[in-house]
Amino acid sequence: MPFLFNEEEIDRLAVEWRAYEMADILEEWIEDKTDNDNQSESTVYHPIDIYWRHIFSIKTSTGTSQFVVLTKLVKCLLSLSHGNAEVERGFSENQHLVSDERTSLSEQSINGLRATSAGIKFFADGKPHQVSITPSLLDSVKNAYSRYRTDQERQQQLQKEKEIADYAAKSAKNKDELLVEKELDLLEKQKLLQGELNNATRLLEEGDQRLKAAIDAKNFYEIETAGILIDSSKKKLMAINTEIVQNNDALNQLRKKFKK
């Protein structure tokens, strides 16, 4: 990236990225969820440029753009070619192989057709009548159905065993076990939140130190960079503290149920 950024910008990019990691990203920036007529929920994901447009619009407490260098980096990356020609060729081949009469084919059957087509292209330049009929090929054809039946029976057996195991596991869980499981989940979340709290606190301390050094050096660019780190850390700390309070309340309510 030396041809894109100078040393000051690279340092600020690291700060902006940490601020981005702590930013409150709204779910609606990523996707839209709507209810269908049949009461099922559908999800539509926004294009990546729409998502980053929302990120670029985030401001600092002073009203300036928070992600100046990150904006420059993302725009450069999005300008790079990232076509899906190889994937699109695969879809085109699937469309050619799976006709209207073959729509019920399983994924394994489609993969088999793709493998056969690829083999003909590789061994016979795409000409089926030039494929060499060897004894091993004839044996494979003769044994294909028996292998298919064996695989089907194995899949059915695995499915049956899974259903039995799921039913047994569900039946084994009584009320106390479910409460214990819920408590463990809340304790694990409490541990994760404490880690996030410690990390945000360290970033706030780093921001304060950078701000003090920048003021002493009268480096206004560094003052702005430190301000981004401080603002992001404070917002993250407020959000984490709220989550910790909610998690502790849920944990206390759960433990009351144990005493009943």
Coordinates of C-alpha atoms in Angstrom, one line a residue:
M1 CA 0.0 0.0 0.0
P2 CA 2.9 2.5 0.0
F3 CA 1.8 3.9 -3.4
L4 CA -1.6 4.6 -1.9
F5 CA -0.9 6.0 1.6
N6 CA 1.9 7.8 3.4
E7 CA 3.0 6.7 6.9
E8 CA 0.6 9.0 8.7
E9 CA -2.3 7.6 6.6
I10 CA -1.3 4.0 7.3
D11 CA -1.2 4.7 11.0
R12 CA -4.6 6.4 10.8
L13 CA -6.0 3.5 8.7
A14 CA -5.1 1.1 11.6
V15 CA -7.0 3.4 14.0
E16 CA -10.0 3.7 11.7
W17 CA -10.1 -0.1 11.3
R18 CA -10.3 -0.6 15.0
A19 CA -13.0 2.1 15.2
Y20 CA -14.8 0.2 12.4
E21 CA -14.6 -3.0 14.4
M22 CA -16.2 -1.3 17.4
A23 CA -18.8 0.6 15.3
D24 CA -22.5 -0.1 15.8
I25 CA -23.5 -1.6 12.5
L26 CA -27.2 -1.7 11.9
E27 CA -28.7 -4.9 10.6
E28 CA -30.7 -2.9 8.0
W29 CA -27.4 -1.8 6.4
I30 CA -26.7 -5.4 5.5
E31 CA -30.1 -7.0 4.8
D32 CA -33.8 -6.5 4.6
K33 CA -36.1 -9.1 6.1
T34 CA -39.7 -9.3 4.9
D35 CA -42.7 -11.6 5.7
N36 CA -44.2 -13.5 2.8
D37 CA -47.9 -14.3 2.3
N38 CA -47.2 -17.9 3.5
Q39 CA -45.9 -16.5 6.8
S40 CA -42.3 -17.3 6.0
E41 CA -39.5 -14.8 6.3
S42 CA -37.3 -13.9 3.3
T43 CA -33.9 -12.1 3.5
V44 CA -32.6 -9.8 0.8
Y45 CA -28.9 -8.7 1.1
H46 CA -27.9 -5.2 0.0
P47 CA -25.1 -4.8 -2.6
I48 CA -21.7 -4.2 -0.9
D49 CA -21.4 -0.6 -2.2
I50 CA -24.7 0.2 -0.4
Y51 CA -23.3 -1.2 2.9
W52 CA -20.0 0.8 2.6
R53 CA -21.9 3.9 1.7
H54 CA -23.6 3.7 5.2
I55 CA -20.2 3.1 6.8
F56 CA -18.7 6.1 5.1
S57 CA -21.5 8.3 6.3
I58 CA -20.6 7.8 10.0
K59 CA -19.4 11.0 11.6
T60 CA -17.3 11.8 14.7
S61 CA -18.6 13.8 17.6
T62 CA -17.3 17.0 15.9
G63 CA -19.3 16.2 12.7
T64 CA -16.3 15.2 10.6
S65 CA -16.1 12.0 8.6
Q66 CA -14.8 9.2 10.8
F67 CA -13.4 6.9 8.1
V68 CA -11.3 9.1 5.8
V69 CA -8.5 6.7 4.9
L70 CA -10.6 3.6 5.2
T71 CA -12.9 5.1 2.6
K72 CA -10.0 5.6 0.2
L73 CA -8.8 2.0 0.7
V74 CA -12.3 0.4 0.2
K75 CA -12.9 2.4 -3.0
C76 CA -9.6 1.3 -4.4
L77 CA -10.3 -2.3 -3.5
L78 CA -13.8 -2.2 -5.0
S79 CA -12.4 -0.9 -8.2
L80 CA -10.4 -4.1 -8.7
S81 CA -11.8 -6.7 -11.1
H82 CA -13.7 -9.5 -9.3
G83 CA -15.7 -11.2 -12.0
N84 CA -17.4 -14.5 -11.6
A85 CA -16.7 -15.9 -15.0
E86 CA -15.6 -19.4 -13.7
V87 CA -18.7 -19.7 -11.5
E88 CA -21.0 -18.5 -14.3
R89 CA -19.5 -21.1 -16.6
G90 CA -20.4 -23.7 -14.0
F91 CA -24.0 -22.5 -13.9
S92 CA -24.2 -22.5 -17.7
E93 CA -23.0 -26.1 -17.8
N94 CA -25.6 -27.1 -15.1
Q95 CA -28.3 -25.4 -17.1
H96 CA -27.3 -27.3 -20.2
L97 CA -27.1 -30.7 -18.4
V98 CA -30.2 -30.3 -16.2
S99 CA -33.1 -30.0 -18.6
D100 CA -36.8 -29.5 -17.7
E101 CA -37.2 -33.3 -17.4
R102 CA -34.3 -33.6 -15.0
T103 CA -35.2 -31.0 -12.4
S104 CA -35.6 -33.7 -9.7
L105 CA -32.0 -34.8 -9.9
S106 CA -30.1 -34.8 -6.7
E107 CA -26.9 -32.9 -6.1
Q108 CA -24.9 -36.1 -6.4
S109 CA -26.5 -37.0 -9.7
I110 CA -25.7 -33.5 -11.1
N111 CA -22.1 -33.8 -9.9
G112 CA -21.9 -37.2 -11.7
L113 CA -23.1 -35.7 -14.9
R114 CA -20.6 -32.9 -14.6
A115 CA -17.8 -35.4 -13.9
T116 CA -18.8 -37.4 -17.0
S117 CA -18.9 -34.3 -19.2
A118 CA -15.5 -33.2 -17.9
G119 CA -14.1 -36.7 -18.5
I120 CA -15.3 -36.7 -22.1
K121 CA -13.8 -33.3 -22.7
F122 CA -10.5 -34.4 -21.2
F123 CA -10.1 -37.9 -22.6
A124 CA -11.9 -37.5 -26.0
D125 CA -11.8 -33.8 -26.8
G126 CA -15.6 -33.6 -26.1
K127 CA -16.5 -36.4 -28.5
P128 CA -18.3 -39.2 -26.7
H129 CA -17.9 -41.7 -29.6
Q130 CA -14.1 -41.5 -29.2
V131 CA -14.0 -42.5 -25.6
S132 CA -12.1 -45.8 -25.2
I133 CA -14.3 -48.6 -23.9
T134 CA -11.9 -50.4 -21.5
P135 CA -12.7 -53.5 -19.4
S136 CA -12.5 -51.4 -16.2
L137 CA -15.0 -48.9 -17.7
L138 CA -17.4 -51.8 -18.4
D139 CA -17.0 -53.1 -14.9
S140 CA -17.8 -49.7 -13.5
V141 CA -21.0 -49.5 -15.5
K142 CA -22.1 -52.9 -14.4
N143 CA -21.5 -52.1 -10.7
A144 CA -22.9 -48.6 -10.8
Y145 CA -26.4 -49.6 -9.7
S146 CA -25.3 -51.8 -6.9
R147 CA -23.1 -49.0 -5.5
Y148 CA -26.0 -46.6 -5.8
R149 CA -28.3 -49.0 -3.8
T150 CA -25.6 -49.5 -1.2
D151 CA -25.1 -45.7 -0.8
Q152 CA -28.9 -45.2 -0.6
E153 CA -29.2 -47.8 2.2
R154 CA -26.3 -46.2 4.0
Q155 CA -27.9 -42.7 3.8
Q156 CA -31.2 -44.0 5.1
Q157 CA -29.5 -45.8 8.0
L158 CA -27.6 -42.7 8.9
Q159 CA -30.7 -40.6 8.8
K160 CA -32.6 -43.1 11.0
E161 CA -29.7 -43.1 13.5
K162 CA -29.7 -39.3 13.6
E163 CA -33.4 -39.1 14.2
I164 CA -33.1 -41.7 17.0
A165 CA -30.2 -39.8 18.6
D166 CA -32.0 -36.4 18.3
Y167 CA -35.1 -37.8 19.9
A168 CA -33.1 -39.4 22.8
A169 CA -31.2 -36.2 23.4
K170 CA -34.4 -34.1 23.5
S171 CA -36.1 -36.6 25.8
A172 CA -33.1 -36.6 28.2
K173 CA -33.2 -32.9 28.8
N174 CA -35.4 -32.1 31.8
K175 CA -36.2 -28.6 33.1
D176 CA -33.1 -28.4 35.4
E177 CA -30.8 -29.4 32.6
L178 CA -32.2 -26.7 30.3
L179 CA -31.8 -24.1 33.1
V180 CA -28.1 -25.2 33.6
E181 CA -27.5 -25.0 29.9
K182 CA -29.1 -21.5 29.8
E183 CA -26.9 -20.4 32.8
L184 CA -23.7 -21.7 31.0
D185 CA -24.7 -19.7 27.9
L186 CA -25.1 -16.5 30.0
L187 CA -21.9 -17.1 31.9
E188 CA -20.1 -17.5 28.5
K189 CA -21.6 -14.3 27.2
Q190 CA -20.5 -12.6 30.4
K191 CA -17.0 -13.7 29.9
L192 CA -17.0 -12.5 26.2
L193 CA -18.5 -9.1 27.3
Q194 CA -15.8 -8.7 29.9
G195 CA -13.1 -9.3 27.3
E196 CA -14.7 -6.7 25.0
L197 CA -14.9 -4.3 27.9
N198 CA -11.2 -4.7 28.7
N199 CA -10.3 -4.3 25.0
A200 CA -12.4 -1.1 24.7
T201 CA -10.8 0.3 27.9
R202 CA -7.3 -0.3 26.6
L203 CA -8.2 1.4 23.3
L204 CA -9.6 4.4 25.3
E205 CA -6.4 4.6 27.3
E206 CA -4.3 4.4 24.1
G207 CA -6.4 7.2 22.6
D208 CA -5.9 9.4 25.6
Q209 CA -2.1 8.9 25.5
R210 CA -2.0 9.6 21.7
L211 CA -4.1 12.7 22.2
K212 CA -1.8 14.0 24.9
A213 CA 1.3 13.4 22.8
A214 CA -0.4 15.0 19.8
I215 CA -1.3 18.1 21.7
D216 CA 2.3 18.4 23.1
A217 CA 3.6 18.1 19.5
K218 CA 0.9 20.3 18.1
N219 CA 0.1 17.7 15.5
F220 CA -3.4 18.4 14.5
Y221 CA -3.7 15.4 12.1
E222 CA -2.7 13.1 15.0
I223 CA -5.2 14.9 17.3
E224 CA -8.0 14.1 14.9
T225 CA -6.8 10.4 14.7
A226 CA -6.7 10.1 18.5
G227 CA -10.2 11.6 18.7
I228 CA -11.6 8.9 16.4
L229 CA -10.1 6.3 18.7
I230 CA -11.5 8.0 21.9
D231 CA -15.0 8.5 20.4
S232 CA -15.2 4.9 19.2
S233 CA -14.0 3.5 22.5
K234 CA -16.5 5.5 24.5
K235 CA -19.4 4.5 22.4
K236 CA -18.3 0.8 22.6
L237 CA -17.9 1.0 26.4
M238 CA -21.5 2.4 26.8
A239 CA -22.9 -0.3 24.6
I240 CA -21.0 -3.1 26.4
N241 CA -22.0 -1.8 29.9
T242 CA -25.6 -1.9 28.8
E243 CA -25.2 -5.5 27.6
I244 CA -23.5 -6.5 30.8
V245 CA -26.3 -5.1 32.9
Q246 CA -28.9 -6.9 30.8
N247 CA -26.9 -10.1 31.0
N248 CA -26.5 -9.9 34.7
D249 CA -30.2 -9.3 35.2
A250 CA -31.0 -12.3 33.1
L251 CA -28.5 -14.4 35.1
N252 CA -30.1 -13.3 38.4
Q253 CA -33.6 -14.1 37.2
L254 CA -32.5 -17.5 36.1
R255 CA -30.8 -18.3 39.4
K256 CA -34.0 -17.4 41.2
K257 CA -35.7 -20.2 39.3
F258 CA -33.1 -22.7 40.7
K259 CA -34.2 -21.8 44.2
K260 CA -37.9 -22.5 43.6

